[in-house]
Coordinates of C-alpha atoms in Angstrom, one line a residue:
X1 CA 0.0 0.0 0.0
X2 CA 1.3 3.4 -1.0
X3 CA 0.9 6.4 1.3
X4 CA -0.5 8.6 -1.5
X5 CA -2.2 8.2 -4.8
X6 CA -1.8 10.7 -7.6
X7 CA -4.7 10.7 -9.9
X8 CA -4.1 12.0 -13.5
X9 CA -7.0 12.2 -15.9
X10 CA -5.8 12.3 -19.5
X11 CA -7.7 13.1 -22.8
X12 CA -5.8 13.5 -26.0
X13 CA -2.8 14.6 -23.9
X14 CA 0.1 13.4 -26.1
X15 CA 1.5 16.9 -26.5
X16 CA 2.1 17.5 -22.7
X17 CA 2.0 14.1 -21.1
X18 CA 5.7 13.3 -21.2
X19 CA 6.6 16.4 -19.2
X20 CA 3.8 15.7 -16.7
X21 CA 4.8 12.1 -16.1
X22 CA 8.5 13.0 -16.0
X23 CA 7.8 15.4 -13.1
X24 CA 5.9 12.6 -11.3
X25 CA 8.5 9.8 -11.6
X26 CA 11.2 12.2 -10.6
X27 CA 9.6 13.0 -7.2
X28 CA 12.0 12.9 -4.2
X29 CA 9.2 11.2 -2.3
X30 CA 8.9 7.6 -3.3
X31 CA 6.0 6.0 -1.5
X32 CA 3.3 6.8 -4.0
X33 CA 1.3 5.3 -6.8
X34 CA -0.2 6.9 -9.9
X35 CA -3.6 6.2 -11.3
X36 CA -3.7 7.3 -14.9
X37 CA -7.2 7.5 -16.4
X38 CA -7.4 7.7 -20.1
X39 CA -10.7 9.4 -20.8
X40 CA -11.3 7.9 -24.3
X41 CA -8.3 9.5 -26.0
X42 CA -7.9 9.1 -29.8
X43 CA -4.3 10.2 -30.1
X44 CA -1.1 8.7 -28.8
X45 CA -2.0 9.1 -25.1
X46 CA -2.4 5.4 -24.5
X47 CA 1.0 4.5 -26.0
X48 CA 2.7 7.1 -23.9
X49 CA 1.1 5.8 -20.7
X50 CA 1.9 2.2 -21.5
X51 CA 5.6 3.2 -22.2
X52 CA 5.9 4.7 -18.7
X53 CA 3.9 1.8 -17.1
X54 CA 6.4 -0.7 -18.5
X55 CA 9.2 1.2 -16.7
X56 CA 7.5 2.2 -13.5
X57 CA 5.4 -0.4 -11.8
X58 CA 3.7 2.2 -9.5
X59 CA 1.8 3.6 -12.6
X60 CA -1.6 2.0 -13.1
X61 CA -3.4 2.5 -16.4
X62 CA -7.2 2.6 -16.8
X63 CA -9.2 3.3 -19.9
X64 CA -12.8 4.5 -20.0
X65 CA -15.1 6.1 -22.5
X66 CA -15.0 9.8 -22.7
X67 CA -16.9 11.5 -19.9
X68 CA -15.0 14.6 -19.2
X69 CA -12.5 15.7 -16.6
X70 CA -14.7 15.2 -13.5
X71 CA -15.8 11.8 -14.7
X72 CA -12.2 10.7 -15.1
X73 CA -11.3 12.1 -11.6
X74 CA -14.2 10.3 -10.0
X75 CA -13.3 7.1 -11.8
X76 CA -9.7 7.5 -10.5
X77 CA -10.9 8.1 -6.9
X78 CA -12.7 4.7 -7.0
X79 CA -9.4 3.0 -7.7
X80 CA -7.5 4.6 -4.8
X81 CA -7.7 1.5 -2.5
X82 CA -6.0 2.0 0.9
X83 CA -3.8 5.0 0.2
X84 CA -3.8 7.5 3.1
X85 CA -3.8 10.5 0.8
X86 CA -4.9 11.5 -2.7
X87 CA -3.6 14.3 -4.9
X88 CA -4.8 15.4 -8.4
X89 CA -2.6 16.4 -11.3
X90 CA -3.9 17.4 -14.8
X91 CA -2.1 15.9 -17.7
X92 CA -0.9 19.2 -19.1
X93 CA 0.5 20.3 -15.8
X94 CA 3.7 19.3 -13.9
X95 CA 5.2 19.3 -10.5
X96 CA 8.4 20.4 -8.7
X97 CA 10.5 17.5 -7.5
X98 CA 9.8 18.4 -3.8
X99 CA 6.0 18.6 -4.3
X100 CA 4.7 15.3 -2.8
X101 CA 7.3 15.3 0.0
X102 CA 6.5 18.9 1.0
X103 CA 2.7 18.3 1.1
X104 CA 2.8 14.9 2.8
X105 CA 5.3 16.1 5.5
X106 CA 2.9 18.9 6.3
X107 CA -0.1 16.6 6.4
X108 CA 1.7 14.1 8.7
X109 CA 3.0 16.8 11.0
X110 CA -0.4 18.4 11.5
X111 CA -2.6 15.4 11.0
X112 CA -4.4 17.4 8.3
X113 CA -7.4 16.3 6.3
X114 CA -6.5 18.9 3.6
X115 CA -3.3 20.7 2.8
X116 CA -3.3 23.7 0.5
X117 CA -0.1 25.0 -1.2
X118 CA 0.4 27.5 -4.0
X119 CA 1.0 27.2 -7.7
X120 CA 2.5 28.8 -10.8
X121 CA 0.7 29.5 -14.0
X122 CA 3.1 29.1 -16.9
X123 CA 3.2 29.2 -20.7
X124 CA 4.2 26.2 -22.8
X125 CA 7.8 27.5 -22.8
X126 CA 7.8 27.6 -19.0
X127 CA 7.5 31.3 -18.6
X128 CA 5.7 32.2 -15.4
X129 CA 2.5 34.2 -16.0
X130 CA 1.4 34.5 -12.4
X131 CA 1.4 32.6 -9.2
X132 CA -0.8 31.8 -6.2
X133 CA 0.6 32.1 -2.7
X134 CA -0.8 31.4 0.7
X135 CA 0.1 34.1 3.2
X136 CA -0.4 33.1 6.8
X137 CA -1.0 35.2 9.9
X138 CA 0.8 34.7 13.2
X139 CA -1.7 32.0 14.1
X140 CA -1.1 30.2 10.9
X141 CA -4.5 31.2 9.6
X142 CA -5.3 31.9 6.0
X143 CA -8.5 33.7 4.9
X144 CA -8.1 33.7 1.1
X145 CA -8.7 30.2 0.0
X146 CA -8.4 29.2 -3.7
X147 CA -11.0 26.7 -4.7
X148 CA -9.1 25.0 -7.6
X149 CA -7.5 21.6 -7.4
X150 CA -3.9 22.7 -8.0
X151 CA -1.5 22.4 -5.1
X152 CA -3.9 20.4 -2.8
X153 CA -3.6 17.1 -0.8
X154 CA -6.5 15.3 0.7
X155 CA -6.9 12.6 3.3
X156 CA -8.6 9.7 1.5
X157 CA -10.9 8.6 4.3
X158 CA -12.0 12.2 4.8
X159 CA -13.2 12.5 1.2
X160 CA -14.9 9.1 1.5
X161 CA -16.6 10.0 4.8
X162 CA -18.3 13.0 3.2
X163 CA -18.8 11.3 -0.2
X164 CA -17.0 14.2 -2.0
X165 CA -17.0 13.8 -5.8
X166 CA -16.7 16.1 -8.7
X167 CA -19.9 17.3 -10.6
X168 CA -19.7 15.8 -14.0
X169 CA -20.2 17.7 -17.3
X170 CA -19.5 21.0 -15.7
X171 CA -16.8 23.7 -15.8
X172 CA -15.2 24.9 -12.6
X173 CA -16.1 21.5 -11.1
X174 CA -13.4 21.9 -8.4
X175 CA -15.2 24.8 -6.8
X176 CA -18.1 23.0 -5.1
X177 CA -15.7 20.1 -4.3
X178 CA -13.3 22.3 -2.4
X179 CA -16.0 24.6 -0.9
X180 CA -17.1 21.5 1.0
X181 CA -13.6 20.0 1.5
X182 CA -12.2 23.2 3.1
X183 CA -15.0 23.8 5.6
X184 CA -16.1 20.4 6.8
X185 CA -13.0 20.0 8.9
X186 CA -10.9 22.1 11.3
X187 CA -7.8 20.1 10.2
X188 CA -7.0 22.1 7.2
X189 CA -3.4 23.4 6.8
X190 CA -1.6 25.8 4.5
X191 CA 1.9 25.6 3.1
X192 CA 3.9 28.7 1.9
X193 CA 5.3 26.7 -1.0
X194 CA 4.6 26.7 -4.7
X195 CA 5.4 23.4 -6.5
X196 CA 2.5 22.9 -8.9
X197 CA 2.8 24.3 -12.4
X198 CA -0.4 24.9 -14.2
X199 CA 0.0 25.1 -18.0
X200 CA -2.0 27.9 -19.6
X201 CA -2.6 27.4 -23.3
X202 CA -5.4 28.1 -25.9
X203 CA -6.8 24.6 -25.5
X204 CA -7.0 24.7 -21.7
X205 CA -10.4 24.2 -20.1
X206 CA -10.0 27.5 -18.3
X207 CA -9.5 29.4 -21.5
X208 CA -12.9 28.3 -23.0
X209 CA -15.9 30.4 -23.0
X210 CA -18.2 29.5 -20.1
X211 CA -21.6 28.3 -21.2
X212 CA -24.7 28.5 -19.0
X213 CA -25.0 24.7 -19.0
X214 CA -21.4 24.4 -17.8
X215 CA -21.9 26.2 -14.5
X216 CA -22.4 23.9 -11.5
X217 CA -25.3 25.7 -10.0
X218 CA -26.9 22.7 -8.3
X219 CA -23.7 21.4 -7.0
X220 CA -22.6 24.7 -5.5
X221 CA -25.9 25.0 -3.7
X222 CA -25.7 21.4 -2.5
X223 CA -22.1 22.0 -1.2
X224 CA -23.3 25.1 0.7
X225 CA -26.3 23.3 2.2
X226 CA -24.1 20.4 3.3
X227 CA -21.4 22.5 4.9
X228 CA -24.1 24.5 6.8
X229 CA -25.9 21.4 7.9
X230 CA -22.6 20.0 9.3
X231 CA -21.8 23.3 11.1
X232 CA -19.2 24.9 8.9
X233 CA -15.7 25.2 10.4
X234 CA -14.8 28.9 10.6
X235 CA -18.1 30.2 9.3
X236 CA -17.0 33.7 8.6
X237 CA -14.3 32.5 6.3
X238 CA -16.7 30.1 4.7
X239 CA -19.1 32.9 4.0
X240 CA -16.4 35.2 2.7
X241 CA -15.2 32.5 0.4
X242 CA -18.6 32.2 -1.1
X243 CA -18.7 36.0 -1.6
X244 CA -15.2 36.0 -3.1
X245 CA -16.0 33.2 -5.5
X246 CA -19.1 35.0 -6.8
X247 CA -17.2 38.2 -7.3
X248 CA -14.4 36.5 -9.2
X249 CA -16.6 34.2 -11.2
X250 CA -18.9 37.0 -12.4
X251 CA -16.4 39.9 -12.8
X252 CA -13.2 38.0 -13.9
X253 CA -13.6 34.4 -15.0
X254 CA -16.2 35.3 -17.7
X255 CA -14.3 38.2 -19.2
X256 CA -12.2 37.9 -22.4
X257 CA -9.4 35.7 -21.3
X258 CA -6.6 37.5 -19.6
X259 CA -3.8 35.3 -20.9
X260 CA -4.8 35.1 -24.5
X261 CA -6.5 37.3 -27.0
X262 CA -9.1 34.8 -28.1
X263 CA -11.7 35.9 -30.7
X264 CA -14.5 33.7 -29.3
X265 CA -13.9 34.6 -25.6
X266 CA -16.5 37.4 -25.7
X267 CA -18.7 37.1 -22.6
X268 CA -22.2 35.8 -22.7
X269 CA -24.4 38.3 -21.0
X270 CA -27.2 35.7 -20.5
X271 CA -24.8 33.6 -18.4
X272 CA -23.8 36.7 -16.4
X273 CA -27.4 37.6 -15.7
X274 CA -28.1 34.0 -14.6
X275 CA -25.0 34.1 -12.3
X276 CA -26.1 37.4 -10.7
X277 CA -29.6 36.0 -10.0
X278 CA -28.1 32.8 -8.6
X279 CA -25.6 34.7 -6.4
X280 CA -28.3 37.0 -5.0
X281 CA -30.6 34.1 -4.1
X282 CA -27.8 32.1 -2.5
X283 CA -26.6 34.9 -0.4
X284 CA -30.0 35.9 0.8
X285 CA -31.1 32.3 1.5
X286 CA -28.0 30.9 3.1
X287 CA -25.9 33.9 4.2
X288 CA -28.6 36.4 5.3
X289 CA -26.1 38.4 7.4
X290 CA -23.4 38.5 4.8
X291 CA -23.1 42.3 4.9
X292 CA -21.9 42.0 8.5
X293 CA -19.1 39.6 7.7
X294 CA -16.0 41.0 9.4
X295 CA -13.8 40.3 6.4
X296 CA -15.8 42.7 4.2
X297 CA -13.9 45.5 6.0
X298 CA -11.2 46.8 3.7
X299 CA -9.3 48.1 6.7
X300 CA -8.9 44.8 8.5
X301 CA -5.4 43.4 8.3
X302 CA -5.2 39.9 6.8
X303 CA -3.8 38.0 3.8
X304 CA -6.4 39.4 1.3
X305 CA -4.9 41.8 -1.2
X306 CA -6.4 45.3 -1.4
X307 CA -7.7 44.8 -4.9
X308 CA -9.7 41.8 -4.0
X309 CA -10.9 43.4 -0.7
X310 CA -12.3 46.3 -2.7
X311 CA -13.8 44.2 -5.4
X312 CA -15.6 41.9 -3.0
X313 CA -16.7 44.7 -0.7
X314 CA -18.1 46.8 -3.6
X315 CA -19.7 44.0 -5.5
X316 CA -21.4 42.6 -2.3
X317 CA -22.9 46.0 -1.7
X318 CA -24.3 46.0 -5.2
X319 CA -25.8 42.6 -4.5
X320 CA -27.3 43.9 -1.3
X321 CA -28.8 46.9 -3.1
X322 CA -30.1 44.7 -6.0
X323 CA -28.1 46.6 -8.6
X324 CA -25.4 44.0 -9.4
X325 CA -27.0 42.8 -12.6
X326 CA -27.2 46.4 -14.0
X327 CA -23.6 47.1 -13.0
X328 CA -22.4 43.9 -14.7
X329 CA -24.1 44.8 -18.0
X330 CA -22.3 48.1 -18.0
X331 CA -19.0 46.6 -16.8
X332 CA -18.9 44.1 -19.7
X333 CA -19.6 46.7 -22.3
X334 CA -16.7 48.9 -21.2

């Protein structure tokens, strides 16, 4: 039994898979296995996987019909067996050699259910576009929590206890997953380390235009309901994370992509209007006192950058005054 399972979903990944797998097999930590889920690829992905599998017995290959990223991750989770921890790696991304060792050492030292570390966003040539860092206060607390999968480690039995899976057929599928995973336990820890490299390229899922059918509305609401029903750990941070997510998703994620000038990335105003309506309903129904959240204060000292503080504070006031939708229509025309 390996202490950690790394799940890698792959679909038509021949262009990037060598670099991804090289970064895994060259980890300084050795007690791990890899579950590679070929999600119905029709290029040379299978041949690459079998080549690595023949040289590295800890790599396990599974083929399934195409069902999307979430479907492949969920399939991989069913194969984890008795591993104590699980980590996720996308097939076009790659890891620093210290990555697994750093996250597992933190999890073992703190007996954590979830460990969060930072990441770099890079081009195909390796140029760093931006990076995500966790800044901790004197108590080791972190307010700004990133809901993507990059740089995270999870205790397997914790995920199984709460039946946490990814919503299939959706974009931003990691947001409801992590919204639940982060706030169902008090044993979440943060690492001031960036060892995950997320490749940004024109074919990335995150560069695609968001369609209304892609948004995980039902799953987000179910995650919020479940966390509240189980008495959310650190409720004020949970509430602020919801507010921050809506602000980012409506004002940033649906804009013309910030890394590439893509002709078809023009925002769909119908999606934005639906998102505004959804956010207003969720906040009123599940976070009725959100305007009194202490982290909405732009003067409070914490790890949240001033730009994000202002964006969330202003946009939440617009939500409260029922003018967010009108603002968004103007904002996206500018």
